Short mmCIF file of C-alpha atoms in Angstrom, two decimals:
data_model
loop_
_atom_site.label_atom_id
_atom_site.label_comp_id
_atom_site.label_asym_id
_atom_site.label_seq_id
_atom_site.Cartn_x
_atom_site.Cartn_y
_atom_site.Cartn_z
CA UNK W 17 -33.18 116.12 169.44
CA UNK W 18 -31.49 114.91 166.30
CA UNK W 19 -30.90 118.20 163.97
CA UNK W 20 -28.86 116.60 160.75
CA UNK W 21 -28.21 118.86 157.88
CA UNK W 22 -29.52 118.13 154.81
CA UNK W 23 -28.81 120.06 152.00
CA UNK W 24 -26.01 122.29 151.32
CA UNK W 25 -25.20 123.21 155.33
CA UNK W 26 -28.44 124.78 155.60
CA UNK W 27 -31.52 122.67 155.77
CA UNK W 28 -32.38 120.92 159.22
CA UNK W 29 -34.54 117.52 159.88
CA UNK W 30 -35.40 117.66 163.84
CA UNK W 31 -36.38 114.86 166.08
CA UNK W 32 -36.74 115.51 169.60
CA UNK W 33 -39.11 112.58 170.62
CA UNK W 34 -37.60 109.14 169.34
CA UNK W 35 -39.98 106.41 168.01
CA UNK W 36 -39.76 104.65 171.49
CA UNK W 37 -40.31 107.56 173.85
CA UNK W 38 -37.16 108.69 174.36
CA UNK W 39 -35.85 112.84 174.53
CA UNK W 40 -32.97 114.88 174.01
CA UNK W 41 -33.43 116.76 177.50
CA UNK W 42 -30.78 119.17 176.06
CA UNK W 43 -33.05 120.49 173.65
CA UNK W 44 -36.97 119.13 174.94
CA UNK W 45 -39.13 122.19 174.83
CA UNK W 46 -40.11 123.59 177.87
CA UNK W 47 -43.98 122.48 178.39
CA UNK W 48 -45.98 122.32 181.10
CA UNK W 49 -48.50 119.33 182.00
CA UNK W 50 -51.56 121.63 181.61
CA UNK W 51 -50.32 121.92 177.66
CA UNK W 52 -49.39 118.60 177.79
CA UNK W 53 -52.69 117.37 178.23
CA UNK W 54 -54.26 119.78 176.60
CA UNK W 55 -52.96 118.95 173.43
CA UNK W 56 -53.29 115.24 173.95
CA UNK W 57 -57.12 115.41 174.47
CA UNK W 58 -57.55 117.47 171.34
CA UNK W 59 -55.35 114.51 169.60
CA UNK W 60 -57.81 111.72 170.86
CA UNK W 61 -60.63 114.10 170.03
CA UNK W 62 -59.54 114.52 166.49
CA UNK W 63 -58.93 110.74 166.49
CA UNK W 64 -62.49 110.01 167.25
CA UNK W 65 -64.39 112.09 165.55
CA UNK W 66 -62.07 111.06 162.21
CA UNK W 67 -63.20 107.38 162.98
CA UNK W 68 -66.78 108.36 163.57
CA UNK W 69 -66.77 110.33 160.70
CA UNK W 70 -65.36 107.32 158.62
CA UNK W 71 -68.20 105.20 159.70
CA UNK W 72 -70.87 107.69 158.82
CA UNK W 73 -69.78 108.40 155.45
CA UNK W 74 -69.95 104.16 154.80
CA UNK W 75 -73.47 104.49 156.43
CA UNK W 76 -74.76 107.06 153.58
CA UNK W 77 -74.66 110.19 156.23
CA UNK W 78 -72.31 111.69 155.16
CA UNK W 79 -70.43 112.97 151.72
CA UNK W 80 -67.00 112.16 150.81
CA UNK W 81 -64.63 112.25 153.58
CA UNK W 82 -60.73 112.57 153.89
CA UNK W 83 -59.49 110.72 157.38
CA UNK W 84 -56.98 112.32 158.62
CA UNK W 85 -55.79 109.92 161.35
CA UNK W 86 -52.14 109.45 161.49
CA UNK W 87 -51.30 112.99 161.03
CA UNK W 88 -52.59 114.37 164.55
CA UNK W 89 -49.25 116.09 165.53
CA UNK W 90 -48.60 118.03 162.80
CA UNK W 91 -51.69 119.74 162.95
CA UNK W 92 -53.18 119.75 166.65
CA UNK W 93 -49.58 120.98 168.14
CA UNK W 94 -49.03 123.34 165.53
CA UNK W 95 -52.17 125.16 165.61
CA UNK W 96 -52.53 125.10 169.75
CA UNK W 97 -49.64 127.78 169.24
CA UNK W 98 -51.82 130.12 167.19
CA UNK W 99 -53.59 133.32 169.14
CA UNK W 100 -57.40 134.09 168.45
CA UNK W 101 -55.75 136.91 166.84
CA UNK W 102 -53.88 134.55 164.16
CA UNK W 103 -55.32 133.41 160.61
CA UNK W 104 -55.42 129.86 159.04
CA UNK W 105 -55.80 128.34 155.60
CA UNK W 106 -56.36 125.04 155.81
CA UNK W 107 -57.24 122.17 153.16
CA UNK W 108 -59.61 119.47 152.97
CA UNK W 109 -57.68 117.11 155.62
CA UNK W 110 -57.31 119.93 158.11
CA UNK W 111 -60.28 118.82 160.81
CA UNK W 112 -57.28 118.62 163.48
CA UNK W 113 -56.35 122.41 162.96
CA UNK W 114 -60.15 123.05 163.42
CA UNK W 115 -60.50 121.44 166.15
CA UNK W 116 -57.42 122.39 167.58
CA UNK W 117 -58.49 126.38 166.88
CA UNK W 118 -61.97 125.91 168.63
CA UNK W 119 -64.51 124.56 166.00
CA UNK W 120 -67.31 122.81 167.62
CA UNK W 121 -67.32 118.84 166.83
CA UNK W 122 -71.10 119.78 165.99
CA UNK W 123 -69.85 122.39 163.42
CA UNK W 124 -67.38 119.92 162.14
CA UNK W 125 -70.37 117.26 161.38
CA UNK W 126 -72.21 119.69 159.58
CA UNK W 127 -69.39 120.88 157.77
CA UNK W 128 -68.81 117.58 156.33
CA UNK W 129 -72.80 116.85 155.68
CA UNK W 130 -72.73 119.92 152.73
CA UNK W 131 -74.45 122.25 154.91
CA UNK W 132 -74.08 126.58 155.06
CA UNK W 133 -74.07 126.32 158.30
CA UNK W 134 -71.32 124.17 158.61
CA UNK W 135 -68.96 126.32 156.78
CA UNK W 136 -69.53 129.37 159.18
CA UNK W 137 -65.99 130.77 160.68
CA UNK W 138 -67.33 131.16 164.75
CA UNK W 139 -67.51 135.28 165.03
CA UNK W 140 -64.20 134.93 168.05
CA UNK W 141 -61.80 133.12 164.94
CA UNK W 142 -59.96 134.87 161.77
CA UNK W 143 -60.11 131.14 160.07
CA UNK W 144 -60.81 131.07 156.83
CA UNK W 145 -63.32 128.03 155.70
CA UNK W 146 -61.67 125.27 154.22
CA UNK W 147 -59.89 124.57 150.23
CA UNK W 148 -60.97 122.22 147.98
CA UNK W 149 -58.69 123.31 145.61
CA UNK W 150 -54.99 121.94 145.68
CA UNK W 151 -52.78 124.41 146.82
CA UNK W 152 -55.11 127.25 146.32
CA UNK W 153 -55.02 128.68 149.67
CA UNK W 154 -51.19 129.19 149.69
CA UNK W 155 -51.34 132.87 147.43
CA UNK W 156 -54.53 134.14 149.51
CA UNK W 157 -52.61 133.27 152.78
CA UNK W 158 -49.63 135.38 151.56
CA UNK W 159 -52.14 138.00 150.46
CA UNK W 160 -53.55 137.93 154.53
CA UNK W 161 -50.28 138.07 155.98
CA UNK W 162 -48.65 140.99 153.83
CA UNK W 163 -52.16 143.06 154.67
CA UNK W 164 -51.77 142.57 158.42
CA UNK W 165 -48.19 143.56 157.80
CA UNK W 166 -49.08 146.74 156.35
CA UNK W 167 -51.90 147.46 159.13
CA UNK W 168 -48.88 146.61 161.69
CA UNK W 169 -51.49 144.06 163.06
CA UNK W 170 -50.05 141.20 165.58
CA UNK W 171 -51.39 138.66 163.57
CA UNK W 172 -49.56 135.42 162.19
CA UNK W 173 -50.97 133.39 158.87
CA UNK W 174 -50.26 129.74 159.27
CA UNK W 175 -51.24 127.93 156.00
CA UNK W 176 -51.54 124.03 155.80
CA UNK W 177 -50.95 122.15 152.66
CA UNK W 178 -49.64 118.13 151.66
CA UNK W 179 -47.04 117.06 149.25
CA UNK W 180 -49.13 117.21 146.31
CA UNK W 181 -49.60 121.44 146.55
CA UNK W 182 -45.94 121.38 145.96
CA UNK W 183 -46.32 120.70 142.74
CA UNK W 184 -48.78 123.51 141.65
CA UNK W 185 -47.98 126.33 140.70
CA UNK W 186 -49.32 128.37 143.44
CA UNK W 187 -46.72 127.12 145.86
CA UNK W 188 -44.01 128.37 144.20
CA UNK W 189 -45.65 132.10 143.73
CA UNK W 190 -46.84 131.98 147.12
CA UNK W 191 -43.47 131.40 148.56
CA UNK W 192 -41.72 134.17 146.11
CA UNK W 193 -44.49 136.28 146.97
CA UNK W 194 -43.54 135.86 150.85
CA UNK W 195 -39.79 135.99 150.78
CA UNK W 196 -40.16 139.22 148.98
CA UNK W 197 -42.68 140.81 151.17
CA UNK W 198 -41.18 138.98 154.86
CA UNK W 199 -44.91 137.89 155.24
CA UNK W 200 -45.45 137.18 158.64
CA UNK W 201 -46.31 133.54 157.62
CA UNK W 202 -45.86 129.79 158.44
CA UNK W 203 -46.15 127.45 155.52
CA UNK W 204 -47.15 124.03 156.85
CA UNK W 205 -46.64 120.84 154.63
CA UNK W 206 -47.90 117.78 155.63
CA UNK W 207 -46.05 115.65 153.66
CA UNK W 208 -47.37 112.22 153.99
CA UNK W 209 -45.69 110.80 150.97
CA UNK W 210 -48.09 110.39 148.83
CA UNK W 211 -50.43 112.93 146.57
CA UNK W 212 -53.29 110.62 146.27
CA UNK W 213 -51.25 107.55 144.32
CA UNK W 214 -48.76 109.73 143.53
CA UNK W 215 -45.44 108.94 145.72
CA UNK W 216 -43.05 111.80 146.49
CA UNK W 217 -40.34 110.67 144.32
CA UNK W 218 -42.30 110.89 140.90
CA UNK W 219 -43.59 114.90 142.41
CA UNK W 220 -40.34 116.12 142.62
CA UNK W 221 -36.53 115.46 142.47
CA UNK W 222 -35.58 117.43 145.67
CA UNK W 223 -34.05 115.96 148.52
CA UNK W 224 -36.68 117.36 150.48
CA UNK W 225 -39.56 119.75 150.30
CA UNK W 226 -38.04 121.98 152.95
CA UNK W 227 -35.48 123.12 150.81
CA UNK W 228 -37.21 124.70 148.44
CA UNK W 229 -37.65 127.83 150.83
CA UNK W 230 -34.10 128.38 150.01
CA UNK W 231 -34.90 129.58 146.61
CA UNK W 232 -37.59 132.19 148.40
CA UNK W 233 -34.74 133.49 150.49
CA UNK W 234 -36.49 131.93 153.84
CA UNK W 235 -35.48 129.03 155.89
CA UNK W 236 -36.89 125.61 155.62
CA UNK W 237 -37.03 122.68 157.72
CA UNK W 238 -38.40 119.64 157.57
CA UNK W 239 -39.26 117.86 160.71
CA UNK W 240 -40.89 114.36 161.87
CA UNK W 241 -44.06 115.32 161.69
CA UNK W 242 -44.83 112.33 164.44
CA UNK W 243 -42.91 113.77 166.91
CA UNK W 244 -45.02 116.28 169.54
CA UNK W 245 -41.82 118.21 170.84
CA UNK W 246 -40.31 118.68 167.12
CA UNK W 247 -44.36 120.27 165.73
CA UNK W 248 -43.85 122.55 168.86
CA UNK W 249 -40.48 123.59 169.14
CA UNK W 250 -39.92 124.75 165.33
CA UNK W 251 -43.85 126.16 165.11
CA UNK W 252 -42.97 128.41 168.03
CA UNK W 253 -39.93 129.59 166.87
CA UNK W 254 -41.27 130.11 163.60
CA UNK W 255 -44.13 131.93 164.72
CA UNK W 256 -42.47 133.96 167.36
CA UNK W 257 -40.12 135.04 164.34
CA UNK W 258 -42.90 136.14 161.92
CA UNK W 259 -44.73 138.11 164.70
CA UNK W 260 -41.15 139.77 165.36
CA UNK W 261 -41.45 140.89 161.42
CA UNK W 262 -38.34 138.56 160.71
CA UNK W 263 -40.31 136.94 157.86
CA UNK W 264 -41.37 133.19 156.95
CA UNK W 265 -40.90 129.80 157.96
CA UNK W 266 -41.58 126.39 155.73
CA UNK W 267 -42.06 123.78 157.59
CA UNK W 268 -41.91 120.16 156.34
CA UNK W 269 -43.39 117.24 158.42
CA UNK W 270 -42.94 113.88 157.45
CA UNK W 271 -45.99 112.44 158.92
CA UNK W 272 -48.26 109.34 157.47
CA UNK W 273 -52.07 109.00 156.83
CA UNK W 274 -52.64 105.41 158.25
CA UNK W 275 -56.06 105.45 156.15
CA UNK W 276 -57.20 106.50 152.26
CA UNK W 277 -56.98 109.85 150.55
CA UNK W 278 -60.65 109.79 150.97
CA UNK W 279 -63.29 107.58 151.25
CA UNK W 280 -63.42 106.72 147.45
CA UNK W 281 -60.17 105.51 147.36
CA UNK W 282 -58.15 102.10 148.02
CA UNK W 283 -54.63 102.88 149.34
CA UNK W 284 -53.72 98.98 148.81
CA UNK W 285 -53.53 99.56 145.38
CA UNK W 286 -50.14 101.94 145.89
CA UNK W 287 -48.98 101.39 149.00
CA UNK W 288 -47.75 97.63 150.69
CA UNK W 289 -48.96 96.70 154.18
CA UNK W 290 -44.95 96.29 155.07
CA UNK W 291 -45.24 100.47 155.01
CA UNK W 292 -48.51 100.71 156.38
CA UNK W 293 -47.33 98.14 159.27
CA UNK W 294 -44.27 100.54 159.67
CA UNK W 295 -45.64 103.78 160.09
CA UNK W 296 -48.43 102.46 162.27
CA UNK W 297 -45.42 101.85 164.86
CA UNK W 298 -44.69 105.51 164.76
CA UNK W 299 -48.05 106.70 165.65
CA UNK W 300 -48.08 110.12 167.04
CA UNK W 301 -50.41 109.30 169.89
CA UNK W 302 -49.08 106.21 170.80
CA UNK W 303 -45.43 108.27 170.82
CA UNK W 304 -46.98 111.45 173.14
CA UNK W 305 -48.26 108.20 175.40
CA UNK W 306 -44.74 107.30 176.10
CA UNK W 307 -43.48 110.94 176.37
CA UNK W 308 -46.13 111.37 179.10
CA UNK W 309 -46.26 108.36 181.09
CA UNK W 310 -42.09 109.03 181.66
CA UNK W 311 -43.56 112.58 182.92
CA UNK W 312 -46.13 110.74 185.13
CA UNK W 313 -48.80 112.20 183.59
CA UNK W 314 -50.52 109.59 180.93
CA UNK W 315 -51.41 105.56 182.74
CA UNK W 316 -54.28 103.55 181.80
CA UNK W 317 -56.87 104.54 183.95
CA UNK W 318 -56.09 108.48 182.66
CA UNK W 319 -56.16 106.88 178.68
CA UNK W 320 -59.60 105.37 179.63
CA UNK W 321 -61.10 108.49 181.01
CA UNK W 322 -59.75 110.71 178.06
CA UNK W 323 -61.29 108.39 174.96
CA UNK W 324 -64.75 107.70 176.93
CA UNK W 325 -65.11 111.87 177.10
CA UNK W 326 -63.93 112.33 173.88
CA UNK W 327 -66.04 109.25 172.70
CA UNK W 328 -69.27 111.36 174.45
CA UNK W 329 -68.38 114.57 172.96
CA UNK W 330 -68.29 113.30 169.49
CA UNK W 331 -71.18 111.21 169.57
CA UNK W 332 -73.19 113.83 171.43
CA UNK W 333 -71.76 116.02 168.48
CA UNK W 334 -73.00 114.26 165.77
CA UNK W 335 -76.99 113.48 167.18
CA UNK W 336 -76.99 117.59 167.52
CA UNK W 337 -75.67 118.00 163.81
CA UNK W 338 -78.02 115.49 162.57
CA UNK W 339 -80.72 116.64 164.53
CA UNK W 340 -80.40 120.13 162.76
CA UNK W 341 -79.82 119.45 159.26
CA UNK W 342 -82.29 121.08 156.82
CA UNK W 343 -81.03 121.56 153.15
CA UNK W 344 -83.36 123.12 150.29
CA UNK W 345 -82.68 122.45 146.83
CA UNK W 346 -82.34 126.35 146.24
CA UNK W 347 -79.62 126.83 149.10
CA UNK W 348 -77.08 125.68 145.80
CA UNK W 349 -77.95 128.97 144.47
CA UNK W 350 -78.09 131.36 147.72
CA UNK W 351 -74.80 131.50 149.00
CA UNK W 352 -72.67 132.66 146.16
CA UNK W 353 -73.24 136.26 145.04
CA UNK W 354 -73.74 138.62 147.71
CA UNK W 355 -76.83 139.93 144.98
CA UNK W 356 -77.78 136.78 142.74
CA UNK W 357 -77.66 137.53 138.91
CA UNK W 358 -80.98 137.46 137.11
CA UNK W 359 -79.89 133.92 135.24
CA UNK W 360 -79.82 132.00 138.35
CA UNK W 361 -82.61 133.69 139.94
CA UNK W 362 -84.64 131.78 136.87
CA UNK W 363 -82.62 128.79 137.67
CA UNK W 364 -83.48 128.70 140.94
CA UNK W 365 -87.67 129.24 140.48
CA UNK W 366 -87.33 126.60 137.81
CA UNK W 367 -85.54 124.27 140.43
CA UNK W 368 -88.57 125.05 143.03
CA UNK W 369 -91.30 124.53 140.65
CA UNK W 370 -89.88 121.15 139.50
CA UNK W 371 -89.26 120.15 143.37
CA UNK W 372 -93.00 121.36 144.31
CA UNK W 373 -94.24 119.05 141.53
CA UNK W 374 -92.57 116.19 142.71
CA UNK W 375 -94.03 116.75 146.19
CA UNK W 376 -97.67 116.94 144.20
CA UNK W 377 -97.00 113.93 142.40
CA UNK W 378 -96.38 111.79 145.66
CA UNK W 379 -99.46 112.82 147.18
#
């Protein structure tokens, strides 16, 4: 593990698992090849539905999507070390952390095809659905983890966030809100170096991202966010301290997104392929490969059976989710007051009436 300090004495960036498979075994977590494998599944899993999902969304059937390939590690590892009794706030690139916390692929489809039903948290999970918003989740998972303080619940908030929250406002009150408090909280930034088109450098003038806890009066860390050991060593220490009431824990990993911000966007337009060529060397899955093939756990014929069942799952997945999608006009209008105001009641007949004309029209 390679623990340099960074800033001042006090801010740590960890690598366990080298870029060519090798391990500190003085500080390699202890894991067992049950979790091993466990985790590396959900990493292919993720892997294929993100590329299915990318091909769908070219093929009209589905919206706008954000790929999140690249940044498995951070996510997957991080959130296997959440309980059912733990809470999540996650963004719009966060399909690995649902996964990861037991979201059906199917759910996942429908999610990402606009539908209600796709945004229902399964009754067994504390999740909370998914932010649009940048950096809006960070207060309201502050907000979760001080109330399950004061209820003296066993419950730990993780919250997931890239580079670009950093620079809103909310970060920074989120974090002073948790220092102050000890919230029981993990703050989780993916930081893969870009805000859209927007590099690091031009965000902010801090060494690192990490540091900025120090202001909060909480540690920080940042981390390769490539690197399976380093996602689970500091996210179990981190959580094990916030469910011991010993407060937060930022958590920077560097990690890459090999694809787009989203689907409507062309990467090659801010970013070289020299980079692109780079980090696609330091590919997460191809680095847990390594790590478990030394253990004698990962060879070819093992790789093989793991992508054709993840392969099935996700295709199987998707013909269910397509299968059951049934949107009405009017659903725009249903879901957002728990009593709907008499204005968009009117809106909504208006909407039906002009909808059961058009169905007149083309008969």
């Amino acid at each position: 593990m390679t623990r340099t300090r960074v800033f001042e004495g006090k801010t740590d960036y960890i690598q366990i698992l080298d870029e060519n498979g090798n391990v500190d075994k003085a500080l390699e977590p202890q894991l067992a090849n049950e979790d091993l494998d466990v985790m590396y599944r959900l990493m292919i899993t993720v892997r294929q539905f993100d590329r299915k999902a990318m091909n769908l969304q070219r093929q009209g059937r589905l919206f706008t999507y954000l790929p999140v390939e690249g940044q498995e590690a951070s996510q997957v590892v991080s959130a296997y070390l959440l309980g059912k009794q733990d809470r999540t706030f996650t963004m719009y690139r966060s399909h690995g952390v649902f996964i990861a916390r037991g979201f059906s692929l199917k759910q996942m489809f429908l999610m990402w095809m606009g539908t209600e039903q796709g945004g229902k948290i399964p009754d067994d999970l504390n999740d909370v659905p998914l932010e649009i918003t940048i950096g809006s989740q960070l207060p309201q998972a502050v907000g979760s983890a001080m109330a399950s303080k004061i209820l003296k619940k066993d419950s730990v908030t993780a919250v997931y966030f890239g580079d670009g929250a950093t620079s809103e406002g909310e970060f920074h009150e989120a974090l002073n809100m948790a220092g102050v408090n000890r919230a029981p909280v993990v703050f989780i930034c993916e930081n893969n170096l870009y805000a859209i088109s927007v590099p690091r450098r031009i965000q902010t003038a801090s060494k690192t991202i990490a540091q900025k806890a120090l202001a909060y009066g909480f540690e920080g860390v940042q981390i390769d966010g490539n690197d399976v050991l380093a996602v689970y060593a500091t996210m179990k220490e981190a959580v094990e301290k916030a469910r011991a009431g010993e407060g937060p824990t930022l958590i920077e990993c560097l990690t890459y997104r090999f694809g787009p911000h989203s689907t409507s966007d062309d990467p090659s337009k801010y970013r070289s392929k020299e980079e692109e060529e780079a980090w696609v060397k330091n590919d997460p899955v191809l680095r847990m490969q390594r790590y478990m093939q030394a253990r004698g756990i990962w060879n070819e014929a093992y790789e093989q059976q793991v992508l054709a069942e993840a392969k099935e799952m996700v295709d199987k997945a998707f013909e269910e989710a397509e299968a059951e999608v049934h949107v009405e006009p009017e659903d725009i209008f249903k879901y957002v007051y728990a009593e709907m105001p008499e204005n968009l009641k009117q809106e909504m007949e208006y909407l039906k009436k002009v909808e059961e004309e058009k169905k007149e029209l083309k008969k």
